[in-house]
Amino acid sequence: MNYPELMSKRAQQIAPSPIRRFFDLAETMDNVISLGVGEPDFRTPWPIRQAAISTLERQSIFYGPNSGMLQLRQEIASYMERRFNLPYCPENELLVTVGGSEAVDLAFRTLIDPGDEVLICEPSFVCYGPLVSMADGVPVPLATKEENEFRLTAAELKAAITPKTKILVLSYPNNPTGAIMRREDYPEIVELLKDTDIFVLSDEIYCAMTYGTKHCSIAEFPGMRERTIVVNGFSKTFAMTGWRLGWMAAPAPIIEQARKIHQYGIMCAPMISQRAAVEALRSCDAEVDRMIEEYDRRRRFLLSRFAEMGLPCFEAQGAFYLFPSIAGTGMSSEEFCERLLQEEHVAVVPGSAFGACGKDNLRISYAYSLKHLTEAAVRMERFIAKNCK
Ligand SMILES: Cc1ncc(COP(=O)(O)O)c(C=O)c1O
C-alpha cells in the first residue's frame, strides 16, 4: 500500500505535537528531571477515588446519556454559578465531554464552515491550530505581548478581525504564559464583538488556578453569553487528567449540534469518571484550595530563583506555568532546551512550541514538588552560569 498517497492529505499535513520531541529525547536519558508536563502531581482527592471505587463495587457500568448524567450536569451548573458567576441550564446548555480537549474539538466542528478564520491568541496551548485545520477552518495566530502581560488588547483584536473571522479563541488563565485577563480588560473587547457574528471559544480549564485576582469569564458580560462557548474540565482543578472528563457550556442551539457530533463519535464520556466527578464538585473545594496554595508556593519559589539566576520572567498570575525569557542568552528556545537537556538533564519546553511569538521563552511547569523544583533550579542556574555570561 502506498500509504502517503492513499491517506488523507489533511491528516498528513498536521504536525505532531512539538512538545513530544523533547520528551522522546528525555526518555532515552538517565537522571532527567522534567519541568515539562502540564499535569498535576497530586493524587486525585480521596473522595473522588472513593466514589469511583464504590461505583465499581455496586453498579454495572453501562452507556449513559449522550449529554452526560443529568446529576453531573446539575452539579456542573451549580459549580459554575457558585464559583464563577456563570448560570447555565443543565438540561440543554451543558454537554459532558472526554476532557476539555473534546469540547474544544466539538466547538470547532460545530461552528466552522470551510475557509472560516479562527483567531487564536498566542502563545497558546498546542491543540487549537491543528483542530481548526481538521475542521477545514483557517487558524490565524494573534500574538499577545509580554509588555501587555500577554493579555489580549482591543486594538490587537480589531486589527486581526476580517470579514471571514468566525471564532476568537481566548485561553485564560493561559498555558503556557500563566497570564490572566482581568475584568477591566474585557469591556473594550466586548464592545468590538457584541454587534458581530463572531463567536468566542473561552477555554477556562485553569480558571480555578489564580493567585490573587479571581478568574473572570468573557461570558459574564452583557451580549457575550449568546456568542460564547465555555470549555472547562476536571483534569487540572481536581487532578483528574487520566479520568478524561470535561464539559462545554453554551447556548442550547450550539449544544444541540455539538451533541450530535459527540453522539456519533464518542457516545458518552466515561461513566465511572462521571459518577466520581459528581463527588469532586460536591465535596472537594477545600482540597482544591490546598492544591492551589501549594502551586502558589512553588510559583513564588521559582520566580525568586529565576530572579537570582538573572532569567527575566513575567509574573504569572494563573495556571501552573512560568514563561521566562531567554532572549538575552543568544540561544533560540530550541537550542536552549536541547542543550539544557543534554548538559544538565533538565527537560523544559521551548516557547516556540506555543507559537512563533514564544520563540524567546521557555515553558516551565511547576506541577512538580518543591524538592523536584529545587534540584531543577540548581541545574538551570549552573547551565546559565556556564553558557550565558
Ligand atoms: C489550555 C488547555 N486546554 C485544554 C487542555 C486539555 O485538557 P483535558 O482534555 O485534559 O481536559 C489543556 C491540557 O493541557 C490545556 O492546557
mmCIF file of C-alpha atoms in Angstrom, residues 82-335:
data_model
loop_
_atom_site.group_PDB
_atom_site.id
_atom_site.type_symbol
_atom_site.label_atom_id
_atom_site.label_comp_id
_atom_site.label_asym_id
_atom_site.label_seq_id
_atom_site.Cartn_x
_atom_site.Cartn_y
_atom_site.Cartn_z
ATOM 1 C CA ARG A 82 -21.273 29.337 42.654
ATOM 2 C CA ARG A 83 -17.608 29.754 41.768
ATOM 3 C CA PHE A 84 -17.637 31.787 38.565
ATOM 4 C CA ASN A 85 -20.950 33.580 38.313
ATOM 5 C CA LEU A 86 -21.954 31.748 35.119
ATOM 6 C CA PRO A 87 -25.505 30.334 35.135
ATOM 7 C CA TYR A 88 -26.191 27.530 32.616
ATOM 8 C CA CYS A 89 -29.195 25.275 32.254
ATOM 9 C CA PRO A 90 -28.257 21.623 32.983
ATOM 10 C CA GLU A 91 -30.939 20.310 30.604
ATOM 11 C CA ASN A 92 -29.844 21.959 27.381
ATOM 12 C CA GLU A 93 -26.812 24.221 27.838
ATOM 13 C CA LEU A 94 -24.224 21.727 29.084
ATOM 14 C CA LEU A 95 -22.503 18.782 27.434
ATOM 15 C CA VAL A 96 -20.168 16.426 29.297
ATOM 16 C CA THR A 97 -17.142 15.546 27.139
ATOM 17 C CA VAL A 98 -13.992 13.436 27.092
ATOM 18 C CA GLY A 99 -11.789 16.119 28.634
ATOM 19 C CA GLY A 100 -11.734 19.780 27.710
ATOM 20 C CA SER A 101 -9.922 18.547 24.585
ATOM 21 C CA GLU A 102 -13.051 17.008 23.123
ATOM 22 C CA ALA A 103 -15.072 20.114 23.970
ATOM 23 C CA VAL A 104 -12.579 22.284 22.037
ATOM 24 C CA ASP A 105 -12.745 19.934 19.049
ATOM 25 C CA LEU A 106 -16.557 19.859 19.153
ATOM 26 C CA ALA A 107 -16.746 23.649 19.319
ATOM 27 C CA PHE A 108 -14.696 23.995 16.141
ATOM 28 C CA ARG A 109 -16.554 21.244 14.303
ATOM 29 C CA THR A 110 -19.889 22.720 15.314
ATOM 30 C CA LEU A 111 -19.150 26.293 14.218
ATOM 31 C CA ILE A 112 -16.669 26.220 11.342
ATOM 32 C CA ASP A 113 -17.522 26.125 7.649
ATOM 33 C CA PRO A 114 -14.665 25.689 5.154
ATOM 34 C CA GLY A 115 -12.470 28.794 4.972
ATOM 35 C CA ASP A 116 -13.710 30.388 8.197
ATOM 36 C CA GLU A 117 -10.949 32.109 10.113
ATOM 37 C CA VAL A 118 -10.275 31.400 13.757
ATOM 38 C CA LEU A 119 -8.232 33.920 15.735
ATOM 39 C CA ILE A 120 -6.004 32.173 18.242
ATOM 40 C CA CYS A 121 -4.355 34.294 20.923
ATOM 41 C CA GLU A 122 -0.745 33.151 21.129
ATOM 42 C CA PRO A 123 1.329 31.933 22.851
ATOM 43 C CA SER A 124 -1.251 29.193 23.231
ATOM 44 C CA PHE A 125 -1.838 25.563 24.048
ATOM 45 C CA VAL A 126 -0.945 23.446 21.033
ATOM 46 C CA CYS A 127 -4.284 21.899 20.078
ATOM 47 C CA TYR A 128 -6.230 24.831 18.645
ATOM 48 C CA GLY A 129 -4.480 25.315 15.286
ATOM 49 C CA PRO A 130 -4.477 21.624 14.253
ATOM 50 C CA LEU A 131 -8.105 21.131 15.337
ATOM 51 C CA VAL A 132 -9.208 24.216 13.391
ATOM 52 C CA SER A 133 -7.422 22.861 10.306
ATOM 53 C CA MET A 134 -9.047 19.450 10.755
ATOM 54 C CA ALA A 135 -12.423 21.234 10.746
ATOM 55 C CA ASP A 136 -11.469 22.943 7.426
ATOM 56 C CA GLY A 137 -11.021 26.298 9.116
ATOM 57 C CA VAL A 138 -8.059 28.642 8.860
ATOM 58 C CA PRO A 139 -6.111 29.215 12.082
ATOM 59 C CA VAL A 140 -4.949 32.838 12.377
ATOM 60 C CA PRO A 141 -2.386 33.484 15.119
ATOM 61 C CA LEU A 142 -2.963 36.630 17.148
ATOM 62 C CA ALA A 143 0.231 37.378 19.060
ATOM 63 C CA THR A 144 -0.097 38.832 22.547
ATOM 64 C CA LYS A 145 2.803 40.754 24.037
ATOM 65 C CA GLU A 146 4.756 40.406 27.224
ATOM 66 C CA GLU A 147 4.658 44.202 27.702
ATOM 67 C CA ASN A 148 0.854 43.823 27.964
ATOM 68 C CA GLU A 149 1.299 40.871 30.350
ATOM 69 C CA PHE A 150 0.230 38.585 27.487
ATOM 70 C CA ARG A 151 -3.334 39.908 27.696
ATOM 71 C CA LEU A 152 -5.320 40.475 24.537
ATOM 72 C CA THR A 153 -5.950 44.160 23.813
ATOM 73 C CA ALA A 154 -8.906 45.529 21.875
ATOM 74 C CA ALA A 155 -6.516 47.208 19.409
ATOM 75 C CA GLU A 156 -4.832 43.861 18.627
ATOM 76 C CA LEU A 157 -8.184 42.192 18.166
ATOM 77 C CA LYS A 158 -9.548 44.972 15.966
ATOM 78 C CA ALA A 159 -6.515 44.749 13.677
ATOM 79 C CA ALA A 160 -6.951 40.975 13.282
ATOM 80 C CA ILE A 161 -10.684 40.793 12.523
ATOM 81 C CA THR A 162 -11.627 40.244 8.860
ATOM 82 C CA PRO A 163 -14.995 39.509 7.202
ATOM 83 C CA LYS A 164 -14.057 35.808 7.451
ATOM 84 C CA THR A 165 -13.450 35.788 11.206
ATOM 85 C CA LYS A 166 -15.730 33.190 12.772
ATOM 86 C CA ILE A 167 -14.269 32.485 16.219
ATOM 87 C CA LEU A 168 -11.950 34.154 18.693
ATOM 88 C CA VAL A 169 -10.144 31.650 20.926
ATOM 89 C CA LEU A 170 -9.409 33.021 24.380
ATOM 90 C CA SER A 171 -7.495 30.784 26.726
ATOM 91 C CA TYR A 172 -7.048 32.386 30.135
ATOM 92 C CA PRO A 173 -5.556 31.609 32.618
ATOM 93 C CA ASN A 174 -3.093 30.804 29.882
ATOM 94 C CA ASN A 175 -0.980 27.814 29.048
ATOM 95 C CA PRO A 176 1.984 28.496 28.551
ATOM 96 C CA THR A 177 2.384 32.040 29.955
ATOM 97 C CA GLY A 178 0.299 31.843 33.139
ATOM 98 C CA ALA A 179 -1.292 35.169 32.092
ATOM 99 C CA ILE A 180 -4.833 36.049 33.123
ATOM 100 C CA MET A 181 -7.348 38.519 31.725
ATOM 101 C CA ARG A 182 -8.722 40.966 34.308
ATOM 102 C CA ARG A 183 -12.307 42.147 34.427
ATOM 103 C CA GLU A 184 -11.264 45.609 33.266
ATOM 104 C CA ASP A 185 -9.609 44.157 30.135
ATOM 105 C CA TYR A 186 -12.916 42.965 28.703
ATOM 106 C CA PRO A 187 -15.318 45.904 28.123
ATOM 107 C CA GLU A 188 -13.457 47.225 25.057
ATOM 108 C CA ILE A 189 -13.154 43.710 23.616
ATOM 109 C CA VAL A 190 -16.845 43.066 24.275
ATOM 110 C CA GLU A 191 -17.689 46.345 22.553
ATOM 111 C CA LEU A 192 -15.852 45.148 19.424
ATOM 112 C CA LEU A 193 -17.542 41.746 19.357
ATOM 113 C CA LYS A 194 -21.058 42.323 20.513
ATOM 114 C CA ASP A 195 -22.603 43.501 17.254
ATOM 115 C CA THR A 196 -20.756 40.996 15.064
ATOM 116 C CA ASP A 197 -21.392 37.326 14.217
ATOM 117 C CA ILE A 198 -18.111 36.278 15.802
ATOM 118 C CA PHE A 199 -18.172 33.517 18.415
ATOM 119 C CA VAL A 200 -15.765 33.197 21.332
ATOM 120 C CA LEU A 201 -14.307 29.898 22.421
ATOM 121 C CA SER A 202 -13.239 30.545 26.002
ATOM 122 C CA ASP A 203 -11.039 27.721 27.250
ATOM 123 C CA GLU A 204 -11.233 28.151 31.025
ATOM 124 C CA ILE A 205 -9.651 24.875 32.044
ATOM 125 C CA TYR A 206 -7.329 26.666 34.527
ATOM 126 C CA CYS A 207 -9.999 29.045 35.888
ATOM 127 C CA ALA A 208 -9.731 27.747 39.449
ATOM 128 C CA MET A 209 -5.970 28.341 39.494
ATOM 129 C CA THR A 210 -5.382 32.031 40.004
ATOM 130 C CA TYR A 211 -3.099 33.624 42.548
ATOM 131 C CA GLY A 212 -4.679 36.847 43.732
ATOM 132 C CA THR A 213 -7.144 38.023 41.101
ATOM 133 C CA LYS A 214 -10.237 35.850 40.750
ATOM 134 C CA HIS A 215 -10.985 34.462 37.288
ATOM 135 C CA CYS A 216 -13.417 36.442 35.153
ATOM 136 C CA SER A 217 -15.079 34.925 32.072
ATOM 137 C CA ILE A 218 -15.965 36.934 28.982
ATOM 138 C CA ALA A 219 -19.322 35.107 29.054
ATOM 139 C CA GLU A 220 -20.294 37.205 32.096
ATOM 140 C CA PHE A 221 -20.560 40.387 30.020
ATOM 141 C CA PRO A 222 -23.859 41.524 28.515
ATOM 142 C CA GLY A 223 -24.208 40.339 24.929
ATOM 143 C CA MET A 224 -21.445 37.734 25.253
ATOM 144 C CA ARG A 225 -23.151 34.674 26.699
ATOM 145 C CA GLU A 226 -25.072 34.094 23.462
ATOM 146 C CA ARG A 227 -21.860 34.003 21.404
ATOM 147 C CA THR A 228 -19.514 32.236 23.838
ATOM 148 C CA ILE A 229 -18.669 28.588 24.265
ATOM 149 C CA VAL A 230 -17.046 27.984 27.622
ATOM 150 C CA VAL A 231 -14.785 24.928 27.875
ATOM 151 C CA ASN A 232 -13.795 23.537 31.226
ATOM 152 C CA GLY A 233 -12.836 20.209 32.778
ATOM 153 C CA PHE A 234 -11.730 18.137 35.728
ATOM 154 C CA SER A 235 -8.124 17.374 34.671
ATOM 155 C CA LYS A 236 -6.331 20.330 36.179
ATOM 156 C CA THR A 237 -8.544 21.618 39.003
ATOM 157 C CA PHE A 238 -9.235 18.200 40.512
ATOM 158 C CA ALA A 239 -6.011 16.427 39.461
ATOM 159 C CA MET A 240 -8.000 14.083 37.215
ATOM 160 C CA THR A 241 -6.096 14.112 33.909
ATOM 161 C CA GLY A 242 -6.418 10.395 33.225
ATOM 162 C CA TRP A 243 -10.121 10.287 34.069
ATOM 163 C CA ARG A 244 -10.803 12.129 30.799
ATOM 164 C CA LEU A 245 -13.693 14.339 31.700
ATOM 165 C CA GLY A 246 -14.611 17.891 30.750
ATOM 166 C CA TRP A 247 -17.557 19.913 29.594
ATOM 167 C CA MET A 248 -18.849 22.519 27.210
ATOM 168 C CA ALA A 249 -21.268 25.264 28.314
ATOM 169 C CA ALA A 250 -23.013 27.149 25.521
ATOM 170 C CA PRO A 251 -26.372 28.350 24.229
ATOM 171 C CA ALA A 252 -28.808 25.494 23.553
ATOM 172 C CA PRO A 253 -28.656 25.622 19.710
ATOM 173 C CA ILE A 254 -24.867 25.118 19.824
ATOM 174 C CA ILE A 255 -25.109 22.269 22.347
ATOM 175 C CA GLU A 256 -27.760 20.614 20.181
ATOM 176 C CA GLN A 257 -25.399 20.454 17.183
ATOM 177 C CA ALA A 258 -22.297 19.563 19.238
ATOM 178 C CA ARG A 259 -24.214 16.736 20.921
ATOM 179 C CA LYS A 260 -24.790 15.033 17.563
ATOM 180 C CA ILE A 261 -21.057 15.007 16.772
ATOM 181 C CA HIS A 262 -20.315 13.744 20.286
ATOM 182 C CA GLN A 263 -23.045 11.107 19.993
ATOM 183 C CA TYR A 264 -21.697 9.636 16.763
ATOM 184 C CA GLY A 265 -18.009 9.887 17.648
ATOM 185 C CA ILE A 266 -17.959 9.131 21.370
ATOM 186 C CA MET A 267 -21.449 8.028 22.590
ATOM 187 C CA CYS A 268 -20.838 9.250 26.128
ATOM 188 C CA ALA A 269 -17.978 10.286 28.387
ATOM 189 C CA PRO A 270 -16.722 7.519 30.757
ATOM 190 C CA MET A 271 -19.414 6.685 33.300
ATOM 191 C CA ILE A 272 -17.107 5.797 36.218
ATOM 192 C CA SER A 273 -15.471 9.178 35.830
ATOM 193 C CA GLN A 274 -18.834 10.916 35.651
ATOM 194 C CA ARG A 275 -20.018 9.382 38.907
ATOM 195 C CA ALA A 276 -16.728 10.268 40.605
ATOM 196 C CA ALA A 277 -16.879 13.820 39.233
ATOM 197 C CA VAL A 278 -20.188 14.431 40.997
ATOM 198 C CA GLU A 279 -18.256 13.954 44.233
ATOM 199 C CA ALA A 280 -15.456 16.241 43.015
ATOM 200 C CA LEU A 281 -17.898 19.107 42.566
ATOM 201 C CA ARG A 282 -19.799 18.402 45.782
ATOM 202 C CA SER A 283 -17.090 17.935 48.333
ATOM 203 C CA CYS A 284 -13.611 18.863 47.144
ATOM 204 C CA ASP A 285 -13.448 22.684 47.367
ATOM 205 C CA ALA A 286 -11.124 22.584 50.369
ATOM 206 C CA GLU A 287 -8.839 20.028 48.775
ATOM 207 C CA VAL A 288 -8.664 22.098 45.577
ATOM 208 C CA ASP A 289 -7.821 25.208 47.620
ATOM 209 C CA ARG A 290 -4.986 23.306 49.291
ATOM 210 C CA MET A 291 -3.523 22.260 45.931
ATOM 211 C CA ILE A 292 -3.750 25.843 44.676
ATOM 212 C CA GLU A 293 -1.959 27.156 47.771
ATOM 213 C CA GLU A 294 0.814 24.683 47.083
ATOM 214 C CA TYR A 295 1.059 25.719 43.390
ATOM 215 C CA ASP A 296 1.307 29.317 44.545
ATOM 216 C CA ARG A 297 4.164 28.463 46.904
ATOM 217 C CA ARG A 298 6.002 26.783 44.011
ATOM 218 C CA ARG A 299 5.270 29.703 41.675
ATOM 219 C CA ARG A 300 6.786 32.171 44.134
ATOM 220 C CA PHE A 301 9.774 29.916 44.751
ATOM 221 C CA LEU A 302 10.591 29.632 41.047
ATOM 222 C CA LEU A 303 10.038 33.328 40.356
ATOM 223 C CA SER A 304 12.552 34.192 43.051
ATOM 224 C CA ARG A 305 15.032 31.564 41.829
ATOM 225 C CA PHE A 306 14.772 32.864 38.240
ATOM 226 C CA ALA A 307 15.431 36.395 39.518
ATOM 227 C CA GLU A 308 18.528 35.085 41.334
ATOM 228 C CA MET A 309 19.854 33.439 38.191
ATOM 229 C CA GLY A 310 19.158 36.543 36.075
ATOM 230 C CA LEU A 311 16.427 34.969 33.970
ATOM 231 C CA PRO A 312 13.733 37.613 33.349
ATOM 232 C CA CYS A 313 10.295 36.136 33.957
ATOM 233 C CA PHE A 314 6.809 37.553 33.600
ATOM 234 C CA GLU A 315 4.976 37.241 36.921
ATOM 235 C CA ALA A 316 2.319 34.696 36.009
ATOM 236 C CA GLN A 317 -0.980 35.025 37.880
ATOM 237 C CA GLY A 318 -2.640 31.756 36.902
ATOM 238 C CA ALA A 319 -2.401 28.118 35.729
ATOM 239 C CA PHE A 320 0.824 26.307 36.737
ATOM 240 C CA TYR A 321 3.347 27.562 34.218
ATOM 241 C CA LEU A 322 6.084 30.169 34.060
ATOM 242 C CA PHE A 323 7.388 31.566 30.800
ATOM 243 C CA PRO A 324 10.870 33.010 31.392
ATOM 244 C CA SER A 325 12.609 34.894 28.622
ATOM 245 C CA ILE A 326 15.914 33.615 27.301
ATOM 246 C CA ALA A 327 16.268 36.459 24.776
ATOM 247 C CA GLY A 328 19.468 37.652 26.455
ATOM 248 C CA THR A 329 21.234 34.301 26.183
ATOM 249 C CA GLY A 330 21.907 34.401 22.465
ATOM 250 C CA MET A 331 20.263 30.994 22.027
ATOM 251 C CA SER A 332 16.975 30.125 20.378
ATOM 252 C CA SER A 333 14.462 28.426 22.676
ATOM 253 C CA GLU A 334 15.014 25.072 20.908
ATOM 254 C CA GLU A 335 18.787 25.329 21.284
#
